[in-house]
Amino acid sequence: MQQELTPKQQHLLDYLRRIIDRKGQAPSLRHAAADLGVSHAAVAQGIKALEAKGYIKREGRYSRTVYLLNRAREAAAPHRWREVPIIGQVTAGLPMYAQQEWDGTVVIDGAVFTGDNLFVLQVQGDSMRDAGILNDDLAICQPRQYAENGEIVVALVHNEEATVKRFFRRAKYIELRPENPDYPRMRYRFDEVLVQGKVVGIQRGPNGIK
């Protein structure tokens, strides 16, 4: 159960709620102090008290990422979102050249996808159809340079072609396996494949792209 707030703490919480609702992130200590007419130390102390009483949660001690919590101490739905970059496209069919440029951002649920440095790739092709990954899906990826057998990964082939496939390490080669019988399994030498990330989720449709 959340503890009762003092009038000053309630005033600070109401202020944070207004700013986060409007801008999507908490203000800096400097801006909050100026808006409220108090010192930086007073704002910092108030935020610490709100966190201790279960009304907010910070990602880190000095982070501006603040989540407003509900009575169950879970991030309130409007304040859980986070933006991650879409990095070009990746082919789930024949590999294509891996692009490094950002191609917009997508908003995802920060309570579901909690990893650091997540990135998103737009899938082209239907070779992963039977795993539920379809053409134009947005693959949410956790950066990695390793994989366990059976995991769906983003792999860089020959240092230039990125593809989404199921990963298997064999005794003498790497197998990248599609999830569509119309596509063949691909075998590569160990030095021909670099795992770039694990696919941890899929977002469907264009509405998430900004």
Short mmCIF file of C-alpha atoms in Angstrom, two decimals:
data_model
loop_
_atom_site.label_atom_id
_atom_site.label_comp_id
_atom_site.label_asym_id
_atom_site.label_seq_id
_atom_site.Cartn_x
_atom_site.Cartn_y
_atom_site.Cartn_z
CA MET A 1 0.00 0.00 0.00
CA GLN A 2 1.28 3.46 -0.89
CA GLN A 3 2.03 5.74 2.04
CA GLU A 4 0.28 9.06 2.52
CA LEU A 5 2.01 12.09 1.04
CA THR A 6 2.69 15.44 2.62
CA PRO A 7 1.18 18.47 0.82
CA LYS A 8 4.58 19.33 -0.69
CA GLN A 9 5.10 15.78 -1.91
CA GLN A 10 1.61 15.70 -3.44
CA HIS A 11 2.31 19.00 -5.18
CA LEU A 12 5.52 17.60 -6.65
CA LEU A 13 3.77 14.39 -7.76
CA ASP A 14 0.99 16.36 -9.47
CA TYR A 15 3.62 18.49 -11.21
CA LEU A 16 5.55 15.42 -12.43
CA ARG A 17 2.34 13.85 -13.70
CA ARG A 18 1.47 16.96 -15.73
CA ILE A 19 4.94 17.23 -17.29
CA ILE A 20 5.23 13.52 -18.11
CA ASP A 21 1.74 13.50 -19.62
CA ARG A 22 2.62 16.47 -21.81
CA LYS A 23 6.24 15.76 -22.75
CA GLY A 24 6.68 12.03 -22.22
CA GLN A 25 9.55 12.39 -19.76
CA ALA A 26 10.29 13.93 -16.41
CA PRO A 27 11.82 17.42 -16.25
CA SER A 28 15.40 18.04 -15.21
CA LEU A 29 16.04 19.08 -11.62
CA ARG A 30 16.84 22.58 -12.86
CA HIS A 31 13.55 22.93 -14.73
CA ALA A 32 11.53 21.43 -11.90
CA ALA A 33 13.16 23.74 -9.36
CA ALA A 34 12.45 26.78 -11.54
CA ASP A 35 8.84 25.77 -12.19
CA LEU A 36 8.14 25.07 -8.53
CA GLY A 37 10.17 27.94 -7.08
CA VAL A 38 12.30 25.73 -4.86
CA SER A 39 15.92 24.56 -4.74
CA HIS A 40 17.45 21.66 -6.67
CA ALA A 41 18.03 19.91 -3.36
CA ALA A 42 14.36 20.22 -2.43
CA VAL A 43 13.29 18.65 -5.74
CA ALA A 44 15.82 15.82 -5.38
CA GLN A 45 14.68 15.18 -1.81
CA GLY A 46 11.03 15.19 -2.89
CA ILE A 47 11.68 12.72 -5.73
CA LYS A 48 13.55 10.45 -3.33
CA ALA A 49 10.58 10.56 -0.94
CA LEU A 50 8.08 9.80 -3.70
CA GLU A 51 10.15 6.80 -4.76
CA ALA A 52 10.47 5.55 -1.17
CA LYS A 53 6.71 5.80 -0.72
CA GLY A 54 5.99 3.86 -3.92
CA TYR A 55 4.59 6.60 -6.15
CA ILE A 56 7.38 6.74 -8.74
CA LYS A 57 10.30 4.64 -9.94
CA ARG A 58 13.54 5.82 -11.52
CA GLU A 59 15.67 3.79 -13.96
CA GLY A 60 18.84 4.97 -12.26
CA ARG A 61 19.96 7.37 -9.60
CA TYR A 62 20.64 10.17 -12.08
CA SER A 63 18.24 9.13 -14.83
CA ARG A 64 15.48 11.43 -16.09
CA THR A 65 13.40 8.36 -16.90
CA VAL A 66 10.70 8.35 -14.23
CA TYR A 67 7.73 5.98 -14.13
CA LEU A 68 4.57 6.92 -12.24
CA LEU A 69 3.37 3.87 -10.34
CA ASN A 70 -0.17 2.67 -9.65
CA ARG A 71 -1.38 1.29 -6.33
CA ALA A 72 0.10 -2.11 -7.17
CA ARG A 73 3.48 -0.38 -7.62
CA GLU A 74 3.47 -1.14 -11.32
CA ALA A 75 4.21 1.49 -13.94
CA ALA A 76 0.97 3.19 -14.91
CA ALA A 77 0.13 2.29 -18.52
CA PRO A 78 0.52 5.80 -20.03
CA HIS A 79 3.99 6.11 -18.49
CA ARG A 80 5.51 2.75 -19.44
CA TRP A 81 6.32 3.48 -23.06
CA ARG A 82 9.81 3.91 -24.43
CA GLU A 83 11.15 4.85 -27.85
CA VAL A 84 13.66 2.65 -29.65
CA PRO A 85 15.28 3.25 -33.04
CA ILE A 86 14.38 1.45 -36.25
CA ILE A 87 17.70 0.59 -37.88
CA GLY A 88 17.11 0.15 -41.59
CA GLN A 89 15.54 -3.12 -42.65
CA VAL A 90 16.43 -6.79 -42.43
CA THR A 91 15.40 -9.54 -44.80
CA ALA A 92 13.65 -12.69 -43.57
CA GLY A 93 14.09 -14.33 -46.95
CA LEU A 94 17.19 -13.74 -49.04
CA PRO A 95 19.68 -11.65 -47.05
CA MET A 96 20.00 -7.98 -47.91
CA TYR A 97 22.62 -5.39 -47.18
CA ALA A 98 22.55 -4.42 -43.49
CA GLN A 99 21.77 -0.74 -43.11
CA GLN A 100 23.03 1.19 -40.10
CA GLU A 101 21.02 4.40 -40.56
CA TRP A 102 18.08 5.11 -38.30
CA ASP A 103 14.75 4.90 -40.07
CA GLY A 104 12.55 6.48 -37.42
CA THR A 105 11.54 5.16 -34.02
CA VAL A 106 8.87 2.89 -32.59
CA VAL A 107 7.14 3.11 -29.23
CA ILE A 108 7.12 -0.10 -27.17
CA ASP A 109 5.91 -1.08 -23.70
CA GLY A 110 8.80 -0.54 -21.32
CA ALA A 111 7.26 -2.91 -18.77
CA VAL A 112 7.41 -5.77 -21.29
CA PHE A 113 10.69 -4.96 -23.08
CA THR A 114 13.13 -4.04 -20.35
CA GLY A 115 16.54 -4.64 -21.93
CA ASP A 116 19.12 -1.94 -22.57
CA ASN A 117 19.93 -0.55 -26.04
CA LEU A 118 17.06 -2.29 -27.80
CA PHE A 119 16.73 -1.73 -31.52
CA VAL A 120 14.09 -2.51 -34.11
CA LEU A 121 14.42 -3.93 -37.62
CA GLN A 122 11.68 -4.02 -40.23
CA VAL A 123 11.29 -7.50 -41.66
CA GLN A 124 10.96 -8.14 -45.38
CA GLY A 125 9.92 -11.52 -46.73
CA ASP A 126 8.07 -14.51 -45.34
CA SER A 127 10.79 -17.03 -44.55
CA MET A 128 9.93 -16.83 -40.82
CA ARG A 129 6.18 -17.07 -41.39
CA ASP A 130 5.65 -20.21 -39.32
CA ALA A 131 7.28 -18.54 -36.31
CA GLY A 132 4.71 -15.76 -36.57
CA ILE A 133 7.08 -13.23 -38.15
CA LEU A 134 5.52 -11.74 -41.27
CA ASN A 135 6.49 -9.31 -43.99
CA ASP A 136 6.75 -5.70 -42.72
CA ASP A 137 6.70 -6.76 -39.07
CA LEU A 138 8.89 -4.81 -36.67
CA ALA A 139 11.34 -7.15 -34.93
CA ILE A 140 12.30 -5.87 -31.48
CA CYS A 141 15.87 -6.98 -30.78
CA GLN A 142 18.18 -7.21 -27.79
CA PRO A 143 21.81 -6.57 -28.85
CA ARG A 144 23.92 -9.71 -28.56
CA GLN A 145 26.95 -11.33 -30.14
CA TYR A 146 26.06 -14.88 -29.12
CA ALA A 147 23.02 -17.16 -29.34
CA GLU A 148 21.71 -20.40 -27.92
CA ASN A 149 20.55 -23.16 -30.26
CA GLY A 150 16.98 -22.58 -31.39
CA GLU A 151 16.88 -18.85 -30.69
CA ILE A 152 15.66 -16.45 -33.37
CA VAL A 153 18.41 -13.96 -34.08
CA VAL A 154 19.51 -11.17 -36.34
CA ALA A 155 22.66 -12.48 -38.00
CA LEU A 156 25.14 -10.63 -40.16
CA VAL A 157 26.39 -12.83 -42.98
CA HIS A 158 29.67 -12.09 -44.77
CA ASN A 159 29.87 -8.80 -42.84
CA GLU A 160 27.23 -7.18 -45.01
CA GLU A 161 23.99 -9.17 -45.27
CA ALA A 162 21.57 -9.19 -42.33
CA THR A 163 18.90 -11.84 -41.92
CA VAL A 164 16.43 -13.05 -39.29
CA LYS A 165 16.64 -16.80 -38.77
CA ARG A 166 16.63 -19.50 -36.11
CA PHE A 167 20.21 -20.14 -34.97
CA PHE A 168 21.91 -23.53 -34.56
CA ARG A 169 25.59 -24.14 -33.87
CA ARG A 170 26.76 -27.45 -35.33
CA ALA A 171 30.11 -29.18 -34.96
CA LYS A 172 31.55 -27.76 -38.18
CA TYR A 173 29.22 -24.95 -39.23
CA ILE A 174 26.48 -22.48 -38.29
CA GLU A 175 22.97 -23.28 -39.48
CA LEU A 176 20.50 -20.45 -40.03
CA ARG A 177 17.12 -22.07 -40.32
CA PRO A 178 13.98 -20.46 -41.81
CA GLU A 179 10.49 -21.18 -40.50
CA ASN A 180 8.91 -21.73 -43.90
CA PRO A 181 9.33 -24.96 -45.90
CA ASP A 182 9.63 -22.95 -49.11
CA TYR A 183 13.08 -21.73 -48.00
CA PRO A 184 16.21 -23.86 -47.58
CA ARG A 185 18.34 -24.10 -44.46
CA MET A 186 21.57 -22.15 -44.82
CA ARG A 187 25.01 -23.31 -43.65
CA TYR A 188 27.97 -21.05 -43.03
CA ARG A 189 31.49 -21.27 -41.67
CA PHE A 190 31.90 -19.89 -38.18
CA ASP A 191 33.77 -16.85 -39.49
CA GLU A 192 30.98 -16.02 -41.94
CA VAL A 193 28.24 -15.30 -39.38
CA LEU A 194 28.09 -12.64 -36.68
CA VAL A 195 25.11 -12.62 -34.34
CA GLN A 196 23.93 -9.05 -33.82
CA GLY A 197 20.91 -9.55 -31.61
CA LYS A 198 18.16 -11.81 -30.32
CA VAL A 199 14.59 -11.16 -31.46
CA VAL A 200 12.61 -10.64 -28.25
CA GLY A 201 9.31 -9.47 -29.71
CA ILE A 202 7.32 -8.48 -32.76
CA GLN A 203 5.17 -5.42 -33.37
CA ARG A 204 2.83 -5.63 -36.34
CA GLY A 205 1.60 -2.88 -38.60
CA PRO A 206 2.79 0.61 -39.54
CA ASN A 207 1.12 2.57 -36.76
CA GLY A 208 4.11 2.29 -34.43
CA ILE A 209 6.48 3.97 -36.89
CA LYS A 210 7.02 7.70 -36.45
#
